[in-house]
Structures are given as structure tokens and as C-alpha cells.
PDB file of C-alpha atoms and ligand atoms in Angstrom:
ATOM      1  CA  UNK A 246     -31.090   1.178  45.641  1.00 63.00           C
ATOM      2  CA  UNK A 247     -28.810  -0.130  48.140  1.00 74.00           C
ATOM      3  CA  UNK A 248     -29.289  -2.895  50.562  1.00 79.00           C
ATOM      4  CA  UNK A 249     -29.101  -0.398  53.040  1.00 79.00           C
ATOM      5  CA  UNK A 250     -31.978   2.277  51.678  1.00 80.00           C
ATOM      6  CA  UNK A 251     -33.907  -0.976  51.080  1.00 84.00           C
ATOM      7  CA  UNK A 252     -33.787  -1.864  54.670  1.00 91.00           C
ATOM      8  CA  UNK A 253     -35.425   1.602  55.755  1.00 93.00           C
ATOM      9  CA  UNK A 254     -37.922   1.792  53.306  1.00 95.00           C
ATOM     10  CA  UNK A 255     -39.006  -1.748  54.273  1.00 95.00           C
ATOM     11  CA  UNK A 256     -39.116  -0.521  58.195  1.00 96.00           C
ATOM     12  CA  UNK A 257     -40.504   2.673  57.139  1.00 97.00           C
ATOM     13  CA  UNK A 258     -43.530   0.734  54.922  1.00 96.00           C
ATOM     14  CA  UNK A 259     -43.799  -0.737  57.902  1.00 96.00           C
ATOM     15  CA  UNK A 260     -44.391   1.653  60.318  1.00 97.00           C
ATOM     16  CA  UNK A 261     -46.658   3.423  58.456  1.00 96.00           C
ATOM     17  CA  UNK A 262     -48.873   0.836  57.943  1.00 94.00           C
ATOM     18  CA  UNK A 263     -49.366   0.377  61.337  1.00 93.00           C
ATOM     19  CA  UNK A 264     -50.510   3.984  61.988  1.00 95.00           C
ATOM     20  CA  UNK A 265     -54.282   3.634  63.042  1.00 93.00           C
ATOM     21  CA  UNK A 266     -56.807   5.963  61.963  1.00 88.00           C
ATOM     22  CA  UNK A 267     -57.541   8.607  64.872  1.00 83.00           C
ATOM     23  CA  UNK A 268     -61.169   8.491  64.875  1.00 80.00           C
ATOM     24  CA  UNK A 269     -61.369   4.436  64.332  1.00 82.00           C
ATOM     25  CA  UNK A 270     -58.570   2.615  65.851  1.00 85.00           C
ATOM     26  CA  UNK A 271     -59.635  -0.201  64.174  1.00 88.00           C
ATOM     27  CA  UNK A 272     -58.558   0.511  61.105  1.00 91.00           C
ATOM     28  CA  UNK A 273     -55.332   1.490  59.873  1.00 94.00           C
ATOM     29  CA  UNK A 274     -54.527   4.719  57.645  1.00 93.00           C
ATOM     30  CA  UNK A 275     -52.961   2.160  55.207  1.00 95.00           C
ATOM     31  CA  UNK A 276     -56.290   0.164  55.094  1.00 94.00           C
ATOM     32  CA  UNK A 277     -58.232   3.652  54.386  1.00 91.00           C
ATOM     33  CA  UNK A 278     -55.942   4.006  51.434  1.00 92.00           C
ATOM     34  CA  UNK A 279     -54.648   7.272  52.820  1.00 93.00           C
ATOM     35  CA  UNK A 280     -51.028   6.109  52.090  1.00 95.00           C
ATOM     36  CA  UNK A 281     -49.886   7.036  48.553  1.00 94.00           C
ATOM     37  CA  UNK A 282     -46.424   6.173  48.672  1.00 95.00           C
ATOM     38  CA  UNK A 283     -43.543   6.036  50.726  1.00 97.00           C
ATOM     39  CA  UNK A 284     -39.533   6.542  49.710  1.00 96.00           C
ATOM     40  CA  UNK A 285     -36.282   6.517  50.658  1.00 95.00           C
ATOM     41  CA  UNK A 286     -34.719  10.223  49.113  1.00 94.00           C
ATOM     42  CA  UNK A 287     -30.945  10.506  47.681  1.00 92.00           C
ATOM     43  CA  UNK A 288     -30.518  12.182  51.309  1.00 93.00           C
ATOM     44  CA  UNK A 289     -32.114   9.096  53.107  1.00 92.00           C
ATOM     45  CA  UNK A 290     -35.125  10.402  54.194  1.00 96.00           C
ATOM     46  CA  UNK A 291     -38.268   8.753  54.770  1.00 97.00           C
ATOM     47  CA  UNK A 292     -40.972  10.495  52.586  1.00 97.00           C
ATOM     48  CA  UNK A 293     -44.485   9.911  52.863  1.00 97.00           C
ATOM     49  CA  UNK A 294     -47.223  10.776  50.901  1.00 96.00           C
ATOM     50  CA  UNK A 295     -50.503  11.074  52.154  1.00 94.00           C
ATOM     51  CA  UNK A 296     -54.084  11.428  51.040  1.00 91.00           C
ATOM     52  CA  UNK A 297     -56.448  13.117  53.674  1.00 84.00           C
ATOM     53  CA  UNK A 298     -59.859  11.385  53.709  1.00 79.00           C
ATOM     54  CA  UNK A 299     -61.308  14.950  53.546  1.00 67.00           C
ATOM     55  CA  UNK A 300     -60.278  18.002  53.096  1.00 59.00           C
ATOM     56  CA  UNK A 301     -60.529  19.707  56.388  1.00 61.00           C
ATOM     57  CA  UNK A 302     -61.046  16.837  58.358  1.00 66.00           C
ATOM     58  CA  UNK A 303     -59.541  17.773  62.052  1.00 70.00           C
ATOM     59  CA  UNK A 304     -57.920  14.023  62.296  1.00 77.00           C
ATOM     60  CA  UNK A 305     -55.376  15.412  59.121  1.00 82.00           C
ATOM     61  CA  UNK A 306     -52.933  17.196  60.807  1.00 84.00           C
ATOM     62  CA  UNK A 307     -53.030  14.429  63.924  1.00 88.00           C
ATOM     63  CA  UNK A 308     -52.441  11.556  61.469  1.00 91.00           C
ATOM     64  CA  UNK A 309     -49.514  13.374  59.867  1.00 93.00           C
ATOM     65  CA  UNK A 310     -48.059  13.812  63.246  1.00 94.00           C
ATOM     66  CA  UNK A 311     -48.807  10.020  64.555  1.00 95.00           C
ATOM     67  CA  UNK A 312     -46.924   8.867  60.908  1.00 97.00           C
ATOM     68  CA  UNK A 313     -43.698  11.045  62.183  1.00 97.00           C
ATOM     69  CA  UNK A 314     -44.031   9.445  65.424  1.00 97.00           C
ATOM     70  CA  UNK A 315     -44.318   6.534  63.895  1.00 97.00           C
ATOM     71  CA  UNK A 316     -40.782   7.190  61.606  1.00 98.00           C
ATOM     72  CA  UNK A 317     -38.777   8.396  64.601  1.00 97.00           C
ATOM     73  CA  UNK A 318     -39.708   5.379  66.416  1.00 97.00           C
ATOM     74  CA  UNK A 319     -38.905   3.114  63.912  1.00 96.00           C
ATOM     75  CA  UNK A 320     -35.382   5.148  64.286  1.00 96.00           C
ATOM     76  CA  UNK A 321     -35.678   6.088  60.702  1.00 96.00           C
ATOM     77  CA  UNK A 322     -35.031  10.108  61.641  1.00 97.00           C
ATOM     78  CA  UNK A 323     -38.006  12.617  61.224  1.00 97.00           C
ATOM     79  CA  UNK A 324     -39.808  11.963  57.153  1.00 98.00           C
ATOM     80  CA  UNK A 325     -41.296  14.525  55.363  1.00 97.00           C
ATOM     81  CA  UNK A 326     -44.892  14.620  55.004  1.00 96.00           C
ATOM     82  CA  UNK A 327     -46.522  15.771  52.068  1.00 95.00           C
ATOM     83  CA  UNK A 328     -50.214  15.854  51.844  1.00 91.00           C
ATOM     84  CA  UNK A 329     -51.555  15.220  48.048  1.00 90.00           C
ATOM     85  CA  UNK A 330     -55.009  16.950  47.773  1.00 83.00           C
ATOM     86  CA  UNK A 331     -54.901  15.492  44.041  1.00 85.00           C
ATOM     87  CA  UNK A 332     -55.944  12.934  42.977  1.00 86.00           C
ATOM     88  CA  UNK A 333     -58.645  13.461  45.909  1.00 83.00           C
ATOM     89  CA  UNK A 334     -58.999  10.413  48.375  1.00 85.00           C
ATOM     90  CA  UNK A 335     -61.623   7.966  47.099  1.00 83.00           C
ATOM     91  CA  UNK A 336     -63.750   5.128  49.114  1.00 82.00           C
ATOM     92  CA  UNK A 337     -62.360   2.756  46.369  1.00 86.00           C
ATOM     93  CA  UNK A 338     -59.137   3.041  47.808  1.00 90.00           C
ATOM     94  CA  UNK A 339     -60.306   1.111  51.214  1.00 90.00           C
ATOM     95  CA  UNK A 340     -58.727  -2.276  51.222  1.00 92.00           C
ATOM     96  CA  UNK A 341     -61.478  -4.929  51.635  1.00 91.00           C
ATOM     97  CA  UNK A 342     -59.259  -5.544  55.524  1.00 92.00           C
ATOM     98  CA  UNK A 343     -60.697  -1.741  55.971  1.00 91.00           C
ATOM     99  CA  UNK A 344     -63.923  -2.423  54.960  1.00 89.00           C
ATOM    100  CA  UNK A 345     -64.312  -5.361  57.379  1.00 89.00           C
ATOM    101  CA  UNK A 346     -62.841  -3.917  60.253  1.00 90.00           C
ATOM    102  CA  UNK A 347     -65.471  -0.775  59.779  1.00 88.00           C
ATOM    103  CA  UNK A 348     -68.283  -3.011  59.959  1.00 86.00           C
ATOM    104  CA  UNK A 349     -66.792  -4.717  62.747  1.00 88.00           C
ATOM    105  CA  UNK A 350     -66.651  -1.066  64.367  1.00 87.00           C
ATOM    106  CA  UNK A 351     -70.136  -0.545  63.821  1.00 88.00           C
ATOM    107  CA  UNK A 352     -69.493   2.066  61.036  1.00 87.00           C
ATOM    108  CA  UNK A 353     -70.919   1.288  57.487  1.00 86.00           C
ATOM    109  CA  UNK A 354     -68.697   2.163  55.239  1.00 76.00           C
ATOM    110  CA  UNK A 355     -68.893   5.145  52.872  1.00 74.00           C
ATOM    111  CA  UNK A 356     -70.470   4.737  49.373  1.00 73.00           C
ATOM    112  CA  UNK A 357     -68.323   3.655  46.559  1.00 71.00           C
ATOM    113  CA  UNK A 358     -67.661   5.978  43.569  1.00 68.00           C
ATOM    114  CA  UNK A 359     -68.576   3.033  41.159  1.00 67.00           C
ATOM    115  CA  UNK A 360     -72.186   2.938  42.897  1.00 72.00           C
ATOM    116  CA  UNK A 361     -72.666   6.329  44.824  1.00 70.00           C
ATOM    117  CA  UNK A 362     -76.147   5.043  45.367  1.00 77.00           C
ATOM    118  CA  UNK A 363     -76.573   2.130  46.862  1.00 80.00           C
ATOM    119  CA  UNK A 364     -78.368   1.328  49.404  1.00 86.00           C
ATOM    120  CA  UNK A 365     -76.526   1.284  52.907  1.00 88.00           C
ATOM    121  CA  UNK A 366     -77.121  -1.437  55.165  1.00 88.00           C
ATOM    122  CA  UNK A 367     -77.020  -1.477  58.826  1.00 92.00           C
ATOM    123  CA  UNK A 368     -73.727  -2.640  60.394  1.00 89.00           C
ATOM    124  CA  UNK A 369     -75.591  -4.145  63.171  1.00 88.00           C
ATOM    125  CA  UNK A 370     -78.839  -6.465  61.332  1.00 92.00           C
ATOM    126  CA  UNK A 371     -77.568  -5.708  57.669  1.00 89.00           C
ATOM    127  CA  UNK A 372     -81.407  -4.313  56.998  1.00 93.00           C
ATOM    128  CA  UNK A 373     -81.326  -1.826  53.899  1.00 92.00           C
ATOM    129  CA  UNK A 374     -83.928  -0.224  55.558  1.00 95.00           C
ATOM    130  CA  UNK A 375     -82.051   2.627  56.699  1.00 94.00           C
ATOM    131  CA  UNK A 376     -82.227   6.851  56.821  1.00 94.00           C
ATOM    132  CA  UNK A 377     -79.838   9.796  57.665  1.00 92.00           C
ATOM    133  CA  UNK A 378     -81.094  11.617  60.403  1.00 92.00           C
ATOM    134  CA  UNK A 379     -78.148  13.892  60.511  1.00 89.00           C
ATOM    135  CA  UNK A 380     -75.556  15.083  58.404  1.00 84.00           C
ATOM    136  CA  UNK A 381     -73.054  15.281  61.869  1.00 78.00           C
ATOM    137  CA  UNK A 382     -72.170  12.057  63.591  1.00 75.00           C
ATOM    138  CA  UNK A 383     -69.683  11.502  66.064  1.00 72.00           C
ATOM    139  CA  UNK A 384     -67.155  13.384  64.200  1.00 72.00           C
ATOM    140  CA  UNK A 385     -67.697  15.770  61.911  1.00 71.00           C
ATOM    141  CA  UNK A 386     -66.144  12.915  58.721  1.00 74.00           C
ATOM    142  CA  UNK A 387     -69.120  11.054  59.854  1.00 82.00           C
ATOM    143  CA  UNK A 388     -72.887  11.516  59.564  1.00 87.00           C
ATOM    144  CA  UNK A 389     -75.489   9.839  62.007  1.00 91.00           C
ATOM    145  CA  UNK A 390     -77.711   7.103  60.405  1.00 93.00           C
ATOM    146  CA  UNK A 391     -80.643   5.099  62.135  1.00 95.00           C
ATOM    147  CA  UNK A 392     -82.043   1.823  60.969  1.00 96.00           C
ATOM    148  CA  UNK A 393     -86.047   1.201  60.342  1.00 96.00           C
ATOM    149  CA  UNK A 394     -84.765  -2.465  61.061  1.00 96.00           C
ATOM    150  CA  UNK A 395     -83.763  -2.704  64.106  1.00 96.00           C
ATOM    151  CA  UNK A 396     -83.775   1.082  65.462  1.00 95.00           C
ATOM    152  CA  UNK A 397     -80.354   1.483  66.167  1.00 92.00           C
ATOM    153  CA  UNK A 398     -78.291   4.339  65.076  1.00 93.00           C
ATOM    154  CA  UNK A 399     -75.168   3.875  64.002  1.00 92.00           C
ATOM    155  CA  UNK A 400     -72.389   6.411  62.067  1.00 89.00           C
ATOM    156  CA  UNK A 401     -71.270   6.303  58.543  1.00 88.00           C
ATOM    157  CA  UNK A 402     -68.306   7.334  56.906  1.00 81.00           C
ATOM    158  CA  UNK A 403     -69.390  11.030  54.606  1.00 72.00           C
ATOM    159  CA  UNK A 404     -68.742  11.064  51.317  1.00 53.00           C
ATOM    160  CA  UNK A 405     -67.929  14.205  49.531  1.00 44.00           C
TER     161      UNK A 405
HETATM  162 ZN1   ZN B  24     -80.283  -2.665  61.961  1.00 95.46          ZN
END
């Protein structure tokens, strides 16, 4: 690769990294582990390759649109976008950054795929003691949760 494509494809890592998540500002797509890759083509374009969080998810389309934005204003021309459905997005791929800034955020953060079951603690006291009271949270890639602990409701990431 030549000096030159190295140059965009470090400005164009870096752009995209700083692309925040719609819904939670906090945390970037990168730190969801929604980016799956990101080249310089033959033709110098920027290509990105992105997993969705869910399939369906209105904040899709919007991220894919904020990562151009985020290309062009880089001056790295307009990328393609591809959006890989397979292998499907996983809550392993959070970076341990995106899990702290969810908490942070008052979000707990989605169950892992290692340990789909355990027990979710409150972002707030960190009491286990918690329930779903609705499948819908603030979004619909969220559900509402309440804790027993401290009463407080509080969203958490959905996990399909
Ligand atoms: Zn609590």
C-alpha cells in the first residue's frame, strides 16, 4: 500500500471511530463493535463495513449516513457503506470503553452470549435485584427495566 493510501485509511479509521452511536452519544459505534473493517479500494475509496446492532433498528440507516458525513469531512470523498447482516452483531463485540461509558449513561449493558443469563444489575446501586417491566424502552433497541433496590427504572440494551 502506498504511503499515500496509508494516510487515508489512517484518517478514515479515524473518523469512523469517532462516529457516536445515535441513541447514546456516549458511546461510539466503534466501541459497540459495529465497525467491521475499513479499506482503502484500488480506486481509493474509503469502504466501510458495518454491523447493525439489530436488524431493523431505526438508528441503522442514520449511523450509515453520520459515517459518510463523517468520510466527506475528513475530505476522504463519499465511502461506500456496506452493511454485513452476517456474522450477526454480538454484545461480545463491545469494547470494555463501551461497556463503561453505558453504565456511565445509565444503560446496563446487554447480556453477553458467553452468559445469556446473568443476572443484570442496576446501573444506578448495582443491586441484582432487578425485573423487566417492558419489552419497549426509550427506543425500540432498548427494553425498560426497574430495580427492587432502589426503585429506579432504568433502560437496557435488547438482546436478540
Ligand atoms: Zn438500583
Amino acid at each position: 500500500m502506498s504511503t499515500l493510501a496509508l494516510d487515508r485509511l489512517e484518517r478514515a479509521i479515524e473518523a469512523v471511530s469517532a462516529v457516536p452511536d445515535p441513541e447514546i452519544p456516549v458511546v461510539s459505534i466503534a466501541d459497540l463493535g459495529m465497525v467491521r473493517a475499513v479499506r482503502v479500494a484500488a480506486d481509493g475509496v474509503v469502504e466501510v463495513d458495518l454491523s447493525p446492532t439489530y436488524t431493523g433498528c431505526p438508528a441503522t440507516r442514520l449511523i450509515g449516513e453520520e459515517v459518510r458525513a463523517a468520510i466527506e469531512a475528513a475530505g476522504l470523498g463519499t465511502p461506500r457503506i456496506r452493511f454485513l447482516t452476517s456474522p450477526a452483531w454480538t454484545t461480545d463485540w463491545i469494547t470494555p470503553e463501551g461497556l463503561a461509558a453505558l453504565e456511565r449513561y445509565g444503560i446496563a449493558p446487554p447480556p453477553r452470549r458467553a452468559d445469556p443469563d446473568a443476572p443484570v444489575a442496576c446501573p444506578r446501586c448495582g443491586s441484582t435485584d432487578t425485573e423487566e417491566i417492558s419489552r419497549f424502552g426509550s427506543t425500540p433497541c432498548k427494553a425498560l427495566w426497574r430495580c427492587r433496590s432502589c426503585g429506579e427504572p432504568f433502560d437496557r440494551f435488547k438482546c436478540l
